[in-house]
Short mmCIF file of C-alpha atoms in Angstrom, two decimals:
data_model
loop_
_atom_site.label_atom_id
_atom_site.label_comp_id
_atom_site.label_asym_id
_atom_site.label_seq_id
_atom_site.Cartn_x
_atom_site.Cartn_y
_atom_site.Cartn_z
CA UNK A 1 0.00 0.00 0.00
CA UNK A 2 1.26 3.50 -0.85
CA UNK A 3 2.61 5.36 2.19
CA UNK A 4 2.06 9.10 1.73
CA UNK A 5 4.46 11.60 3.33
CA UNK A 6 3.21 13.40 6.45
CA UNK A 7 4.47 16.77 5.19
CA UNK A 8 4.66 16.60 1.41
CA UNK A 9 6.90 18.90 -0.57
CA UNK A 10 5.14 21.42 -2.80
CA UNK A 11 7.67 22.84 -5.23
CA UNK A 12 7.40 25.38 -8.02
CA UNK A 13 10.00 25.02 -10.78
CA UNK A 14 10.80 28.32 -12.44
CA UNK A 15 13.49 29.37 -14.88
CA UNK A 16 15.57 32.46 -15.49
CA UNK A 17 14.00 32.60 -18.97
CA UNK A 18 12.46 30.44 -21.67
CA UNK A 19 14.00 27.14 -22.78
CA UNK A 20 16.40 26.88 -19.86
CA UNK A 21 15.45 23.33 -18.86
CA UNK A 22 12.44 23.71 -16.55
CA UNK A 23 10.56 20.74 -17.93
CA UNK A 24 13.55 18.40 -17.65
CA UNK A 25 14.27 19.62 -14.13
CA UNK A 26 10.61 19.19 -13.20
CA UNK A 27 10.64 15.63 -14.55
CA UNK A 28 13.77 14.79 -12.58
CA UNK A 29 12.35 16.17 -9.34
CA UNK A 30 9.06 14.36 -9.96
CA UNK A 31 10.97 11.11 -10.46
CA UNK A 32 13.20 11.69 -7.43
CA UNK A 33 10.32 12.43 -5.06
CA UNK A 34 7.76 10.12 -6.61
CA UNK A 35 5.77 13.34 -6.79
CA UNK A 36 2.68 14.39 -8.69
CA UNK A 37 3.19 16.89 -11.51
CA UNK A 38 1.11 19.89 -12.57
CA UNK A 39 1.67 22.65 -15.12
CA UNK A 40 -1.10 25.23 -14.59
CA UNK A 41 -0.68 27.07 -17.92
CA UNK A 42 0.44 25.65 -21.26
CA UNK A 43 0.82 28.18 -24.07
CA UNK A 44 1.44 26.56 -27.44
CA UNK A 45 2.81 23.12 -28.20
CA UNK A 46 -0.51 21.40 -27.60
CA UNK A 47 0.39 18.49 -29.89
CA UNK A 48 2.95 17.40 -27.28
CA UNK A 49 2.72 19.45 -24.11
CA UNK A 50 5.12 19.70 -21.19
CA UNK A 51 2.69 17.47 -19.32
CA UNK A 52 3.01 14.89 -22.10
CA UNK A 53 6.79 15.12 -21.96
CA UNK A 54 7.01 14.73 -18.19
CA UNK A 55 4.59 11.80 -18.31
CA UNK A 56 6.84 10.21 -20.95
CA UNK A 57 9.99 10.68 -18.88
CA UNK A 58 8.78 9.78 -15.38
CA UNK A 59 8.51 6.11 -14.47
CA UNK A 60 7.90 6.34 -10.72
CA UNK A 61 4.74 4.33 -9.94
CA UNK A 62 3.64 6.81 -7.26
CA UNK A 63 3.42 9.80 -9.61
CA UNK A 64 0.20 11.21 -11.00
CA UNK A 65 -0.10 13.87 -13.70
CA UNK A 66 -2.72 16.57 -13.30
CA UNK A 67 -4.30 18.43 -16.24
CA UNK A 68 -3.51 22.03 -16.99
CA UNK A 69 -5.88 24.76 -15.85
CA UNK A 70 -5.35 26.68 -19.10
CA UNK A 71 -4.38 25.16 -22.45
CA UNK A 72 -3.74 27.94 -24.95
CA UNK A 73 -3.04 27.59 -28.67
CA UNK A 74 -0.58 30.45 -29.25
CA UNK A 75 3.08 29.89 -28.38
CA UNK A 76 3.52 33.24 -26.66
CA UNK A 77 3.45 34.86 -23.26
CA UNK A 78 0.36 33.49 -21.48
CA UNK A 79 -1.36 36.87 -21.27
CA UNK A 80 -1.03 37.29 -25.04
CA UNK A 81 -2.01 33.69 -25.81
CA UNK A 82 -5.05 33.98 -23.55
CA UNK A 83 -6.12 37.32 -25.05
CA UNK A 84 -5.94 35.79 -28.54
CA UNK A 85 -8.65 33.34 -27.44
CA UNK A 86 -10.69 35.89 -25.51
CA UNK A 87 -9.67 34.33 -22.18
CA UNK A 88 -8.87 36.34 -19.07
CA UNK A 89 -6.70 34.37 -16.64
CA UNK A 90 -7.55 35.14 -13.01
CA UNK A 91 -5.74 34.41 -9.78
CA UNK A 92 -8.81 32.52 -8.58
CA UNK A 93 -8.38 30.05 -11.45
CA UNK A 94 -5.53 28.35 -9.62
CA UNK A 95 -5.90 25.85 -6.83
CA UNK A 96 -3.42 23.09 -6.07
CA UNK A 97 -4.46 19.60 -7.14
CA UNK A 98 -6.03 17.63 -4.33
CA UNK A 99 -3.30 15.11 -3.55
CA UNK A 100 -1.58 13.90 -0.38
CA UNK A 101 1.58 13.29 -2.40
CA UNK A 102 4.57 15.52 -3.05
CA UNK A 103 3.77 17.97 -5.85
CA UNK A 104 6.00 19.54 -8.51
CA UNK A 105 4.46 22.54 -10.26
CA UNK A 106 6.07 23.84 -13.45
CA UNK A 107 5.82 27.50 -14.34
CA UNK A 108 5.53 29.21 -17.71
CA UNK A 109 8.72 31.11 -18.46
CA UNK A 110 10.09 33.15 -15.56
CA UNK A 111 8.62 34.65 -12.42
CA UNK A 112 7.64 37.97 -13.93
CA UNK A 113 5.86 36.54 -16.96
CA UNK A 114 2.39 38.14 -17.13
CA UNK A 115 -0.61 35.84 -17.03
CA UNK A 116 -3.07 38.72 -17.30
CA UNK A 117 -3.05 42.48 -16.65
CA UNK A 118 -1.99 42.85 -13.01
CA UNK A 119 -1.22 39.15 -12.56
CA UNK A 120 2.28 37.68 -12.76
CA UNK A 121 3.50 34.12 -12.35
CA UNK A 122 5.13 35.19 -9.07
CA UNK A 123 1.74 36.28 -7.73
CA UNK A 124 0.38 32.76 -8.25
CA UNK A 125 3.44 31.23 -6.57
CA UNK A 126 2.75 33.38 -3.51
CA UNK A 127 -0.96 32.69 -3.57
CA UNK A 128 -0.36 28.93 -3.59
CA UNK A 129 2.34 29.10 -0.91
CA UNK A 130 4.95 27.20 -2.92
CA UNK A 131 8.68 26.95 -2.38
CA UNK A 132 10.75 27.50 -5.53
CA UNK A 133 13.47 25.68 -7.42
CA UNK A 134 15.31 27.98 -9.86
CA UNK A 135 16.68 26.56 -13.11
CA UNK A 136 19.61 28.51 -14.57
CA UNK A 137 21.11 27.72 -17.98
CA UNK A 138 24.68 28.89 -18.58
CA UNK A 139 24.80 31.61 -21.24
CA UNK A 140 26.11 35.16 -21.53
CA UNK A 141 23.85 37.18 -19.24
CA UNK A 142 22.71 34.25 -17.10
CA UNK A 143 24.36 35.60 -13.95
CA UNK A 144 22.28 38.76 -14.16
CA UNK A 145 19.08 36.85 -14.99
CA UNK A 146 19.62 34.38 -12.15
CA UNK A 147 20.36 37.06 -9.58
CA UNK A 148 17.33 39.07 -10.71
CA UNK A 149 15.17 35.97 -10.22
CA UNK A 150 16.61 35.37 -6.77
CA UNK A 151 16.11 39.03 -5.86
CA UNK A 152 12.42 38.87 -6.82
CA UNK A 153 12.03 35.81 -4.61
CA UNK A 154 13.83 37.53 -1.73
CA UNK A 155 11.73 40.68 -2.00
CA UNK A 156 8.52 38.66 -2.03
CA UNK A 157 9.56 36.45 0.85
CA UNK A 158 9.33 33.26 -1.21
CA UNK A 159 11.46 30.38 -0.03
CA UNK A 160 14.13 29.12 -2.45
CA UNK A 161 14.49 25.36 -2.10
CA UNK A 162 17.44 25.06 -4.45
CA UNK A 163 19.16 25.75 -7.76
CA UNK A 164 19.56 23.62 -10.87
CA UNK A 165 22.37 24.56 -13.26
CA UNK A 166 22.07 23.50 -16.89
CA UNK A 167 24.91 23.34 -19.40
CA UNK A 168 28.64 22.67 -19.56
CA UNK A 169 30.62 23.07 -16.34
CA UNK A 170 31.06 26.76 -15.57
CA UNK A 171 32.37 27.13 -12.01
CA UNK A 172 33.14 30.85 -12.44
CA UNK A 173 29.51 31.59 -13.31
CA UNK A 174 28.21 29.33 -10.54
CA UNK A 175 30.50 30.92 -7.95
CA UNK A 176 29.36 34.40 -8.97
CA UNK A 177 25.73 33.38 -8.45
CA UNK A 178 26.30 31.45 -5.23
CA UNK A 179 28.10 34.43 -3.68
CA UNK A 180 24.64 36.02 -3.39
CA UNK A 181 22.55 33.08 -2.22
CA UNK A 182 22.65 30.30 0.34
CA UNK A 183 20.34 28.13 -1.75
CA UNK A 184 21.87 24.68 -2.32
CA UNK A 185 22.65 23.33 -5.77
CA UNK A 186 20.34 20.36 -6.26
CA UNK A 187 21.61 19.22 -9.63
CA UNK A 188 23.78 20.00 -12.62
CA UNK A 189 22.36 19.06 -16.01
CA UNK A 190 24.43 18.37 -19.11
CA UNK A 191 23.58 18.43 -22.79
CA UNK A 192 22.14 15.01 -23.65
CA UNK A 193 22.03 13.46 -27.11
CA UNK A 194 18.73 11.79 -26.19
CA UNK A 195 16.42 12.45 -23.28
CA UNK A 196 14.95 9.15 -22.11
CA UNK A 197 13.29 7.84 -18.95
CA UNK A 198 16.58 6.12 -18.15
CA UNK A 199 18.48 9.42 -18.36
CA UNK A 200 15.93 11.13 -16.11
CA UNK A 201 16.09 8.29 -13.59
CA UNK A 202 19.89 8.51 -13.53
CA UNK A 203 19.76 12.25 -12.85
CA UNK A 204 17.09 11.71 -10.19
CA UNK A 205 19.44 9.43 -8.28
CA UNK A 206 21.96 12.29 -8.16
CA UNK A 207 19.58 14.76 -6.49
CA UNK A 208 20.43 15.17 -2.81
CA UNK A 209 17.07 15.30 -1.06
CA UNK A 210 16.12 16.83 1.25
CA UNK A 211 18.54 19.66 0.53
CA UNK A 212 20.19 21.71 3.22
CA UNK A 213 17.76 24.45 4.16
CA UNK A 214 18.67 28.01 3.21
CA UNK A 215 17.78 30.79 5.66
CA UNK A 216 14.26 32.11 5.30
CA UNK A 217 14.01 35.36 3.28
CA UNK A 218 13.79 38.51 5.34
CA UNK A 219 11.06 40.26 3.34
CA UNK A 220 7.38 39.66 3.98
CA UNK A 221 5.24 38.34 1.12
CA UNK A 222 3.56 41.01 -0.94
CA UNK A 223 -0.24 40.85 -1.15
CA UNK A 224 -1.54 39.20 -4.29
CA UNK A 225 -2.86 41.92 -6.61
CA UNK A 226 -5.15 39.50 -8.44
#
């Protein structure tokens, strides 16, 4: 019989931009924790969504995969994709799936991506009370983008559960980022010729969980404007 955790993890996987590896990181964390997975908003790519991809990659028998709240046709920022269909995304649209299991929630783009006028992804993270895992891909400008993401989380009082670095080894970049955060590095991803369930399972075995806790952010959460 399945034994559910007494205090399940509820994690939000965000990135420092688009196409930085959020979906892969979310799949790995889902596999590692035997968690459920949920992506609230999918914009574009409906023929094979991020939910479809995570379901393909995760083999843990305890995982369930929850449907998106919004499935939008246009591959664009969610507020634009929703407007193209005459949809207004509201903060009240989002409630966590009813599960006693760990839960991994994947965001759309970064924290300050607009979902609707006056509603950002970060607002929903606060509303749902989720801790965050930040995925950072190594590229020129990634230090700035990562530190900006961490600063938004600090200002909003959102707990950072850890970092995932994606790309070739770059200790200089990592050291520059880690000088400004106590968040632990959960995982380092490499470029893979093929992404398979076996590859995801191998990465999942590398994730040190639970991570060492970082100090709680000093700022108080901002009220949700939605």
